[in-house]
PDB file of C-alpha atoms in Angstrom:
ATOM      1  CA  MET A   1     -10.873  13.239 -19.596  1.00  0.00           C
ATOM      2  CA  GLY A   2     -12.863  14.875 -22.374  1.00  0.00           C
ATOM      3  CA  THR A   3     -11.201  15.014 -25.765  1.00  0.00           C
ATOM      4  CA  LEU A   4     -13.387  17.708 -27.330  1.00  0.00           C
ATOM      5  CA  THR A   5     -13.794  21.436 -26.796  1.00  0.00           C
ATOM      6  CA  LEU A   6     -16.514  23.771 -27.962  1.00  0.00           C
ATOM      7  CA  ALA A   7     -14.468  24.389 -31.087  1.00  0.00           C
ATOM      8  CA  ASN A   8     -15.276  20.804 -32.102  1.00  0.00           C
ATOM      9  CA  MET A   9     -19.005  21.211 -31.566  1.00  0.00           C
ATOM     10  CA  PRO A  10     -21.532  21.792 -34.373  1.00  0.00           C
ATOM     11  CA  LEU A  11     -22.292  25.455 -35.034  1.00  0.00           C
ATOM     12  CA  PRO A  12     -25.842  25.289 -33.549  1.00  0.00           C
ATOM     13  CA  VAL A  13     -24.352  23.989 -30.296  1.00  0.00           C
ATOM     14  CA  ARG A  14     -21.720  26.723 -30.176  1.00  0.00           C
ATOM     15  CA  ASP A  15     -24.352  29.367 -30.882  1.00  0.00           C
ATOM     16  CA  ALA A  16     -26.628  28.020 -28.139  1.00  0.00           C
ATOM     17  CA  VAL A  17     -23.766  28.154 -25.641  1.00  0.00           C
ATOM     18  CA  ALA A  18     -22.815  31.691 -26.692  1.00  0.00           C
ATOM     19  CA  ARG A  19     -26.380  32.892 -26.083  1.00  0.00           C
ATOM     20  CA  ARG A  20     -26.083  31.731 -22.485  1.00  0.00           C
ATOM     21  CA  THR A  21     -22.508  32.693 -21.659  1.00  0.00           C
ATOM     22  CA  GLY A  22     -21.862  35.867 -23.569  1.00  0.00           C
ATOM     23  CA  LEU A  23     -18.226  36.557 -24.333  1.00  0.00           C
ATOM     24  CA  VAL A  24     -15.897  33.631 -23.550  1.00  0.00           C
ATOM     25  CA  LEU A  25     -12.548  34.920 -22.307  1.00  0.00           C
ATOM     26  CA  ALA A  26     -10.773  31.562 -22.109  1.00  0.00           C
ATOM     27  CA  MET A  27     -11.513  27.896 -22.613  1.00  0.00           C
ATOM     28  CA  ARG A  28      -9.509  24.905 -21.481  1.00  0.00           C
ATOM     29  CA  PRO A  29     -10.109  21.124 -21.230  1.00  0.00           C
ATOM     30  CA  THR A  30     -10.530  19.744 -17.718  1.00  0.00           C
ATOM     31  CA  THR A  31      -9.521  16.537 -15.998  1.00  0.00           C
ATOM     32  CA  THR A  32     -13.032  16.015 -14.614  1.00  0.00           C
ATOM     33  CA  GLY A  33     -16.075  14.676 -16.401  1.00  0.00           C
ATOM     34  CA  HIS A  34     -14.273  11.419 -17.244  1.00  0.00           C
ATOM     35  CA  ASN A  35     -17.314   9.951 -18.983  1.00  0.00           C
ATOM     36  CA  SER A  36     -17.973  12.979 -21.155  1.00  0.00           C
ATOM     37  CA  PRO A  37     -16.256  13.545 -24.516  1.00  0.00           C
ATOM     38  CA  LEU A  38     -16.786  17.274 -23.985  1.00  0.00           C
ATOM     39  CA  SER A  39     -15.402  18.566 -20.683  1.00  0.00           C
ATOM     40  CA  VAL A  40     -14.216  22.168 -20.496  1.00  0.00           C
ATOM     41  CA  ARG A  41     -13.754  25.133 -18.199  1.00  0.00           C
ATOM     42  CA  LEU A  42     -15.114  28.364 -19.613  1.00  0.00           C
ATOM     43  CA  ASP A  43     -14.017  31.749 -18.282  1.00  0.00           C
ATOM     44  CA  THR A  44     -16.789  34.156 -19.264  1.00  0.00           C
ATOM     45  CA  VAL A  45     -17.631  37.768 -18.544  1.00  0.00           C
ATOM     46  CA  ALA A  46     -20.296  36.487 -16.130  1.00  0.00           C
ATOM     47  CA  GLY A  47     -18.059  34.009 -14.277  1.00  0.00           C
ATOM     48  CA  THR A  48     -16.365  30.644 -14.636  1.00  0.00           C
ATOM     49  CA  LEU A  49     -18.313  27.583 -15.714  1.00  0.00           C
ATOM     50  CA  PHE A  50     -17.680  23.868 -15.981  1.00  0.00           C
ATOM     51  CA  VAL A  51     -19.392  22.519 -19.096  1.00  0.00           C
ATOM     52  CA  LYS A  52     -19.648  18.909 -20.197  1.00  0.00           C
ATOM     53  CA  GLY A  53     -21.553  17.225 -22.976  1.00  0.00           C
ATOM     54  CA  LEU A  54     -22.649  13.922 -24.446  1.00  0.00           C
ATOM     55  CA  PRO A  55     -24.034  12.937 -27.842  1.00  0.00           C
ATOM     56  CA  ASP A  56     -27.731  12.036 -27.934  1.00  0.00           C
ATOM     57  CA  ALA A  57     -26.637   8.673 -29.335  1.00  0.00           C
ATOM     58  CA  SER A  58     -25.882   7.679 -25.710  1.00  0.00           C
ATOM     59  CA  PRO A  59     -29.411   7.934 -24.225  1.00  0.00           C
ATOM     60  CA  GLY A  60     -28.577   6.167 -20.964  1.00  0.00           C
ATOM     61  CA  ARG A  61     -25.621   8.417 -20.252  1.00  0.00           C
ATOM     62  CA  VAL A  62     -27.620  11.508 -21.241  1.00  0.00           C
ATOM     63  CA  ALA A  63     -30.313  10.506 -18.731  1.00  0.00           C
ATOM     64  CA  THR A  64     -27.621  10.290 -16.049  1.00  0.00           C
ATOM     65  CA  GLN A  65     -26.304  13.721 -17.016  1.00  0.00           C
ATOM     66  CA  ARG A  66     -29.807  15.209 -16.889  1.00  0.00           C
ATOM     67  CA  ARG A  67     -30.270  13.695 -13.427  1.00  0.00           C
ATOM     68  CA  GLU A  68     -27.015  15.267 -12.290  1.00  0.00           C
ATOM     69  CA  PHE A  69     -28.156  18.655 -13.560  1.00  0.00           C
ATOM     70  CA  ARG A  70     -31.507  18.469 -11.780  1.00  0.00           C
ATOM     71  CA  ILE A  71     -30.010  17.235  -8.515  1.00  0.00           C
ATOM     72  CA  SER A  72     -27.434  20.033  -8.553  1.00  0.00           C
ATOM     73  CA  ARG A  73     -30.188  22.630  -8.248  1.00  0.00           C
ATOM     74  CA  HIS A  74     -30.973  21.293  -4.761  1.00  0.00           C
ATOM     75  CA  LEU A  75     -27.571  20.803  -3.123  1.00  0.00           C
ATOM     76  CA  GLN A  76     -27.576  23.892  -0.895  1.00  0.00           C
ATOM     77  CA  GLY A  77     -23.894  24.593  -1.496  1.00  0.00           C
ATOM     78  CA  LEU A  78     -22.700  20.991  -1.067  1.00  0.00           C
ATOM     79  CA  GLY A  79     -21.931  20.793  -4.787  1.00  0.00           C
ATOM     80  CA  PRO A  80     -21.646  23.115  -7.783  1.00  0.00           C
ATOM     81  CA  ARG A  81     -24.766  25.051  -8.718  1.00  0.00           C
ATOM     82  CA  ALA A  82     -26.399  24.038 -11.999  1.00  0.00           C
ATOM     83  CA  ARG A  83     -26.632  26.897 -14.500  1.00  0.00           C
ATOM     84  CA  TRP A  84     -28.152  25.673 -17.757  1.00  0.00           C
ATOM     85  CA  GLN A  85     -28.578  22.722 -20.056  1.00  0.00           C
ATOM     86  CA  ILE A  86     -28.792  22.563 -23.831  1.00  0.00           C
ATOM     87  CA  ARG A  87     -30.095  19.833 -26.098  1.00  0.00           C
ATOM     88  CA  THR A  88     -29.562  20.624 -29.753  1.00  0.00           C
ATOM     89  CA  ASP A  89     -28.075  19.211 -32.934  1.00  0.00           C
ATOM     90  CA  GLY A  90     -27.468  15.786 -31.453  1.00  0.00           C
ATOM     91  CA  TRP A  91     -25.783  16.943 -28.236  1.00  0.00           C
ATOM     92  CA  HIS A  92     -26.755  17.439 -24.608  1.00  0.00           C
ATOM     93  CA  LEU A  93     -24.654  19.939 -22.643  1.00  0.00           C
ATOM     94  CA  VAL A  94     -24.861  20.946 -18.998  1.00  0.00           C
ATOM     95  CA  ALA A  95     -23.150  23.841 -17.228  1.00  0.00           C
ATOM     96  CA  PHE A  96     -22.309  24.301 -13.560  1.00  0.00           C
ATOM     97  CA  ASP A  97     -20.529  26.944 -11.546  1.00  0.00           C
ATOM     98  CA  HIS A  98     -16.846  26.068 -11.556  1.00  0.00           C
ATOM     99  CA  ILE A  99     -15.455  25.364  -8.083  1.00  0.00           C
ATOM    100  CA  ASP A 100     -12.344  27.532  -8.081  1.00  0.00           C
ATOM    101  CA  ASN A 101      -9.116  26.818  -6.204  1.00  0.00           C
ATOM    102  CA  ALA A 102     -10.146  23.263  -5.377  1.00  0.00           C
ATOM    103  CA  ARG A 103      -8.366  19.930  -5.511  1.00  0.00           C
ATOM    104  CA  HIS A 104      -9.381  16.307  -5.232  1.00  0.00           C
ATOM    105  CA  ALA A 105      -9.660  15.023  -1.674  1.00  0.00           C
ATOM    106  CA  ASP A 106      -6.761  13.133  -0.127  1.00  0.00           C
ATOM    107  CA  TYR A 107      -7.994   9.868   1.431  1.00  0.00           C
ATOM    108  CA  TRP A 108      -4.632   8.591   2.718  1.00  0.00           C
ATOM    109  CA  PRO A 109      -4.175   8.011   6.468  1.00  0.00           C
ATOM    110  CA  GLY A 110      -3.274  11.220   8.260  1.00  0.00           C
ATOM    111  CA  SER A 111      -4.877  13.494   5.683  1.00  0.00           C
ATOM    112  CA  ALA A 112      -6.487  16.663   6.995  1.00  0.00           C
ATOM    113  CA  ASP A 113      -9.186  16.213   4.330  1.00  0.00           C
ATOM    114  CA  LEU A 114     -10.811  13.304   6.160  1.00  0.00           C
ATOM    115  CA  THR A 115     -12.456  15.565   8.727  1.00  0.00           C
ATOM    116  CA  ALA A 116     -13.800  17.744   5.931  1.00  0.00           C
ATOM    117  CA  VAL A 117     -15.306  14.705   4.199  1.00  0.00           C
ATOM    118  CA  VAL A 118     -16.992  13.665   7.443  1.00  0.00           C
ATOM    119  CA  GLY A 119     -18.587  17.110   7.640  1.00  0.00           C
ATOM    120  CA  LEU A 120     -19.686  16.819   4.030  1.00  0.00           C
ATOM    121  CA  LEU A 121     -21.295  13.400   4.540  1.00  0.00           C
ATOM    122  CA  ARG A 122     -23.089  14.628   7.641  1.00  0.00           C
ATOM    123  CA  ALA A 123     -24.509  17.514   5.631  1.00  0.00           C
ATOM    124  CA  VAL A 124     -25.572  15.247   2.766  1.00  0.00           C
ATOM    125  CA  THR A 125     -27.725  13.213   5.169  1.00  0.00           C
ATOM    126  CA  ARG A 126     -29.672  16.407   5.901  1.00  0.00           C
ATOM    127  CA  LEU A 127     -30.510  17.173   2.262  1.00  0.00           C
ATOM    128  CA  ARG A 128     -34.119  16.999   1.215  1.00  0.00           C
ATOM    129  CA  VAL A 129     -34.986  14.678  -1.647  1.00  0.00           C
ATOM    130  CA  PRO A 130     -35.938  16.730  -4.734  1.00  0.00           C
ATOM    131  CA  GLU A 131     -39.492  16.104  -5.856  1.00  0.00           C
ATOM    132  CA  ASP A 132     -38.713  16.818  -9.513  1.00  0.00           C
ATOM    133  CA  VAL A 133     -36.026  14.134  -9.954  1.00  0.00           C
ATOM    134  CA  GLU A 134     -36.749  10.472 -10.624  1.00  0.00           C
ATOM    135  CA  LEU A 135     -34.305   8.347  -8.635  1.00  0.00           C
ATOM    136  CA  ARG A 136     -33.639   4.640  -8.444  1.00  0.00           C
ATOM    137  CA  ARG A 137     -33.429   2.949  -5.067  1.00  0.00           C
ATOM    138  CA  ALA A 138     -30.420   1.330  -3.456  1.00  0.00           C
ATOM    139  CA  GLU A 139     -32.147  -2.037  -3.335  1.00  0.00           C
ATOM    140  CA  GLN A 140     -32.689  -1.797  -7.100  1.00  0.00           C
ATOM    141  CA  ARG A 141     -29.072  -0.924  -7.827  1.00  0.00           C
ATOM    142  CA  LEU A 142     -27.797  -3.751  -5.626  1.00  0.00           C
ATOM    143  CA  ALA A 143     -30.459  -6.302  -6.567  1.00  0.00           C
ATOM    144  CA  ALA A 144     -28.011  -8.507  -8.492  1.00  0.00           C
ATOM    145  CA  TYR A 145     -25.700  -8.823  -5.492  1.00  0.00           C
ATOM    146  CA  GLY A 146     -27.882  -9.622  -2.504  1.00  0.00           C
ATOM    147  CA  THR A 147     -30.762 -11.588  -1.098  1.00  0.00           C
ATOM    148  CA  ALA A 148     -34.138 -10.072  -0.305  1.00  0.00           C
ATOM    149  CA  ALA A 149     -33.175  -9.972   3.369  1.00  0.00           C
ATOM    150  CA  GLN A 150     -29.908  -8.163   2.635  1.00  0.00           C
ATOM    151  CA  LEU A 151     -31.583  -5.688   0.300  1.00  0.00           C
ATOM    152  CA  ARG A 152     -34.100  -4.687   2.961  1.00  0.00           C
ATOM    153  CA  HIS A 153     -31.203  -3.335   5.019  1.00  0.00           C
ATOM    154  CA  VAL A 154     -30.222  -0.753   2.376  1.00  0.00           C
ATOM    155  CA  ALA A 155     -33.745   0.501   1.639  1.00  0.00           C
ATOM    156  CA  GLY A 156     -34.659   4.024   2.685  1.00  0.00           C
ATOM    157  CA  ASP A 157     -35.682   7.472   1.529  1.00  0.00           C
ATOM    158  CA  ALA A 158     -32.460   9.453   2.021  1.00  0.00           C
ATOM    159  CA  LEU A 159     -30.699  11.143  -0.887  1.00  0.00           C
ATOM    160  CA  LEU A 160     -27.372   9.420  -1.590  1.00  0.00           C
ATOM    161  CA  HIS A 161     -24.471  10.281  -3.876  1.00  0.00           C
ATOM    162  CA  THR A 162     -23.131   6.679  -4.018  1.00  0.00           C
ATOM    163  CA  ASP A 163     -19.814   7.370  -5.825  1.00  0.00           C
ATOM    164  CA  LEU A 164     -17.390   8.543  -3.149  1.00  0.00           C
ATOM    165  CA  ASN A 165     -14.204   8.171  -5.186  1.00  0.00           C
ATOM    166  CA  PRO A 166     -11.834  11.039  -4.309  1.00  0.00           C
ATOM    167  CA  GLY A 167     -12.162  12.502  -7.793  1.00  0.00           C
ATOM    168  CA  ASN A 168     -15.753  13.388  -6.913  1.00  0.00           C
ATOM    169  CA  VAL A 169     -14.816  15.161  -3.676  1.00  0.00           C
ATOM    170  CA  LEU A 170     -13.283  18.596  -4.084  1.00  0.00           C
ATOM    171  CA  VAL A 171     -11.627  20.438  -1.214  1.00  0.00           C
ATOM    172  CA  THR A 172     -11.321  24.205  -1.467  1.00  0.00           C
ATOM    173  CA  GLU A 173      -8.583  26.411  -0.020  1.00  0.00           C
ATOM    174  CA  ASP A 174     -10.623  27.042   3.127  1.00  0.00           C
ATOM    175  CA  GLY A 175     -10.894  23.282   3.773  1.00  0.00           C
ATOM    176  CA  THR A 176     -14.514  22.909   2.683  1.00  0.00           C
ATOM    177  CA  ALA A 177     -15.393  19.660   0.896  1.00  0.00           C
ATOM    178  CA  ARG A 178     -17.962  19.470  -1.901  1.00  0.00           C
ATOM    179  CA  LEU A 179     -19.390  16.652  -3.980  1.00  0.00           C
ATOM    180  CA  VAL A 180     -19.541  16.695  -7.770  1.00  0.00           C
ATOM    181  CA  ASP A 181     -20.910  14.245 -10.365  1.00  0.00           C
ATOM    182  CA  TRP A 182     -24.307  13.419  -8.866  1.00  0.00           C
ATOM    183  CA  GLY A 183     -25.376  11.333 -11.867  1.00  0.00           C
ATOM    184  CA  TRP A 184     -25.701   8.160  -9.750  1.00  0.00           C
ATOM    185  CA  ALA A 185     -27.805   9.796  -7.038  1.00  0.00           C
ATOM    186  CA  THR A 186     -29.997   7.187  -5.358  1.00  0.00           C
ATOM    187  CA  LEU A 187     -32.576   6.789  -2.595  1.00  0.00           C
ATOM    188  CA  GLY A 188     -31.619   4.525   0.268  1.00  0.00           C
ATOM    189  CA  ALA A 189     -30.590   4.148   3.883  1.00  0.00           C
ATOM    190  CA  PRO A 190     -28.944   7.394   5.078  1.00  0.00           C
ATOM    191  CA  TRP A 191     -25.715   5.677   6.198  1.00  0.00           C
ATOM    192  CA  LEU A 192     -24.812   4.124   2.834  1.00  0.00           C
ATOM    193  CA  ASP A 193     -22.578   6.955   1.591  1.00  0.00           C
ATOM    194  CA  ALA A 194     -20.466   6.719   4.733  1.00  0.00           C
ATOM    195  CA  ALA A 195     -20.217   2.942   4.302  1.00  0.00           C
ATOM    196  CA  ALA A 196     -19.179   3.321   0.670  1.00  0.00           C
ATOM    197  CA  TRP A 197     -16.583   5.884   1.748  1.00  0.00           C
ATOM    198  CA  GLY A 198     -15.190   3.389   4.233  1.00  0.00           C
ATOM    199  CA  ILE A 199     -14.352   0.989   1.391  1.00  0.00           C
ATOM    200  CA  TRP A 200     -12.489   3.763  -0.420  1.00  0.00           C
ATOM    201  CA  LEU A 201     -10.538   4.505   2.771  1.00  0.00           C
ATOM    202  CA  VAL A 202      -9.434   0.873   2.994  1.00  0.00           C
ATOM    203  CA  ALA A 203      -8.339   1.065  -0.644  1.00  0.00           C
ATOM    204  CA  PHE A 204      -6.205   4.074   0.304  1.00  0.00           C
ATOM    205  CA  GLY A 205      -4.319   2.311   3.067  1.00  0.00           C
ATOM    206  CA  HIS A 206      -6.544   2.489   6.146  1.00  0.00           C
ATOM    207  CA  THR A 207      -7.206  -0.646   8.138  1.00  0.00           C
ATOM    208  CA  PRO A 208     -10.877  -1.657   8.157  1.00  0.00           C
ATOM    209  CA  ALA A 209     -11.026  -0.695  11.842  1.00  0.00           C
ATOM    210  CA  ALA A 210      -9.623   2.769  11.128  1.00  0.00           C
ATOM    211  CA  ALA A 211     -11.956   3.242   8.172  1.00  0.00           C
ATOM    212  CA  HIS A 212     -14.908   2.188  10.330  1.00  0.00           C
ATOM    213  CA  ALA A 213     -13.880   4.740  12.949  1.00  0.00           C
ATOM    214  CA  TRP A 214     -13.932   7.501  10.347  1.00  0.00           C
ATOM    215  CA  ALA A 215     -17.280   6.396   8.918  1.00  0.00           C
ATOM    216  CA  ALA A 216     -18.711   6.220  12.438  1.00  0.00           C
ATOM    217  CA  ARG A 217     -18.168   9.962  12.800  1.00  0.00           C
ATOM    218  CA  VAL A 218     -21.210  10.278  10.538  1.00  0.00           C
ATOM    219  CA  PRO A 219     -24.153   9.851  12.962  1.00  0.00           C
ATOM    220  CA  ALA A 220     -26.316   7.980  10.451  1.00  0.00           C
ATOM    221  CA  TYR A 221     -23.618   5.330  10.034  1.00  0.00           C
ATOM    222  CA  GLN A 222     -23.014   5.095  13.759  1.00  0.00           C
ATOM    223  CA  ALA A 223     -26.753   4.513  14.283  1.00  0.00           C
ATOM    224  CA  ALA A 224     -27.053   1.767  11.662  1.00  0.00           C
ATOM    225  CA  ALA A 225     -27.400  -1.802  12.902  1.00  0.00           C
ATOM    226  CA  PRO A 226     -24.202  -3.858  12.568  1.00  0.00           C
ATOM    227  CA  ALA A 227     -26.170  -6.491  10.635  1.00  0.00           C
ATOM    228  CA  ALA A 228     -27.269  -3.836   8.153  1.00  0.00           C
ATOM    229  CA  ARG A 229     -23.725  -2.569   7.670  1.00  0.00           C
ATOM    230  CA  HIS A 230     -22.514  -6.124   7.100  1.00  0.00           C
ATOM    231  CA  ALA A 231     -25.293  -6.841   4.597  1.00  0.00           C
ATOM    232  CA  TYR A 232     -24.249  -3.835   2.546  1.00  0.00           C
ATOM    233  CA  ALA A 233     -20.561  -4.765   2.800  1.00  0.00           C
ATOM    234  CA  VAL A 234     -21.240  -8.246   1.430  1.00  0.00           C
ATOM    235  CA  MET A 235     -23.195  -6.811  -1.510  1.00  0.00           C
ATOM    236  CA  ALA A 236     -20.557  -4.165  -2.183  1.00  0.00           C
ATOM    237  CA  ALA A 237     -17.866  -6.837  -2.250  1.00  0.00           C
ATOM    238  CA  ALA A 238     -19.881  -8.833  -4.780  1.00  0.00           C
ATOM    239  CA  MET A 239     -20.430  -5.718  -6.866  1.00  0.00           C
ATOM    240  CA  TRP A 240     -16.729  -4.884  -7.012  1.00  0.00           C
ATOM    241  CA  GLU A 241     -15.917  -8.485  -7.874  1.00  0.00           C
ATOM    242  CA  ASP A 242     -18.315  -8.174 -10.785  1.00  0.00           C
ATOM    243  CA  ILE A 243     -16.779  -4.854 -11.856  1.00  0.00           C
ATOM    244  CA  VAL A 244     -13.299  -6.378 -11.913  1.00  0.00           C
ATOM    245  CA  GLU A 245     -14.472  -9.108 -14.275  1.00  0.00           C
ATOM    246  CA  THR A 246     -15.452  -6.505 -16.874  1.00  0.00           C
ATOM    247  CA  SER A 247     -12.758  -3.883 -16.248  1.00  0.00           C
ATOM    248  CA  ASP A 248      -9.029  -3.806 -16.874  1.00  0.00           C
ATOM    249  CA  VAL A 249      -8.220  -0.756 -14.712  1.00  0.00           C
ATOM    250  CA  SER A 250      -5.922  -1.328 -11.741  1.00  0.00           C
ATOM    251  CA  TRP A 251      -7.937   0.781  -9.297  1.00  0.00           C
ATOM    252  CA  ALA A 252     -10.882  -1.630  -9.610  1.00  0.00           C
ATOM    253  CA  LEU A 253      -8.679  -4.418  -8.242  1.00  0.00           C
ATOM    254  CA  HIS A 254      -7.809  -2.259  -5.241  1.00  0.00           C
ATOM    255  CA  LEU A 255     -11.502  -1.595  -4.605  1.00  0.00           C
ATOM    256  CA  ARG A 256     -12.358  -5.285  -4.909  1.00  0.00           C
ATOM    257  CA  ASP A 257      -9.749  -6.188  -2.300  1.00  0.00           C
ATOM    258  CA  ALA A 258     -10.783  -3.305  -0.060  1.00  0.00           C
ATOM    259  CA  ALA A 259     -14.449  -4.293  -0.271  1.00  0.00           C
ATOM    260  CA  ALA A 260     -13.607  -7.895   0.600  1.00  0.00           C
ATOM    261  CA  ALA A 261     -11.602  -6.742   3.632  1.00  0.00           C
ATOM    262  CA  TRP A 262     -14.434  -4.429   4.680  1.00  0.00           C
ATOM    263  CA  ALA A 263     -16.970  -7.270   4.416  1.00  0.00           C
ATOM    264  CA  ALA A 264     -14.775  -9.564   6.513  1.00  0.00           C
ATOM    265  CA  ALA A 265     -14.363  -6.899   9.189  1.00  0.00           C
ATOM    266  CA  THR A 266     -18.093  -6.151   9.410  1.00  0.00           C
ATOM    267  CA  ALA A 267     -18.858  -9.862   9.752  1.00  0.00           C
ATOM    268  CA  SER A 268     -17.251 -10.012  13.188  1.00  0.00           C
ATOM    269  CA  GLU A 269     -19.041  -6.825  14.227  1.00  0.00           C
ATOM    270  CA  SER A 270     -22.454  -8.178  13.219  1.00  0.00           C
ATOM    271  CA  ASN A 271     -22.143 -11.441  15.183  1.00  0.00           C
TER     272      ASN A 271
END
């Protein structure tokens, strides 16, 4: 969660924001934007915005935030619309339409949100890749965890979100699911988001078979070769093992165990 508000920002930053928003009626910190020291909801005369910001002293994270902003201009309603970005006085800020009356998706077995997430992932596979955004490829991101043969299975030209944790999936009152935080957008095989979601489902109490059944409702995942799905599962398990070694958060342990279970389950399918 961000610890700063606009009141903590340098005057040039506050002035730059004011020129874009007009009168601010209310401002409150948010529980999203976990990697951003500035993370606020702004109620303005022109509407409600979600604004987050990073210091320029974090160039890698700023590049990720800029990527998120650019991607968000091409999501066709599947995520919040990007409004503006500011880079001044040592800070980079981005603003998006705030998704009102929304909550984080519930991934537990029996949740009504699961069908909505399936619909969302189907729609994501139909998105066009923006020409104005430089994206890394899945085989690059997973290079440390797989062989050349395994990496060939995840290569592709589909736009992927890649971070399907439930905090990044918002469900509105009408049951529509949307994806936020596109900073790790990647090019790769079109079924990878559904496969990554399957690991999260196992972490939330689904059996691997049940999680596979949900992922298979996404046609791109259903069409993927079992050997390809297993190759990704093995690399994902290695990735989460690596994450656990450098993280002390309990949820990473759950994901490591879920990824290992997912890899074991896909092994029998691929034989």
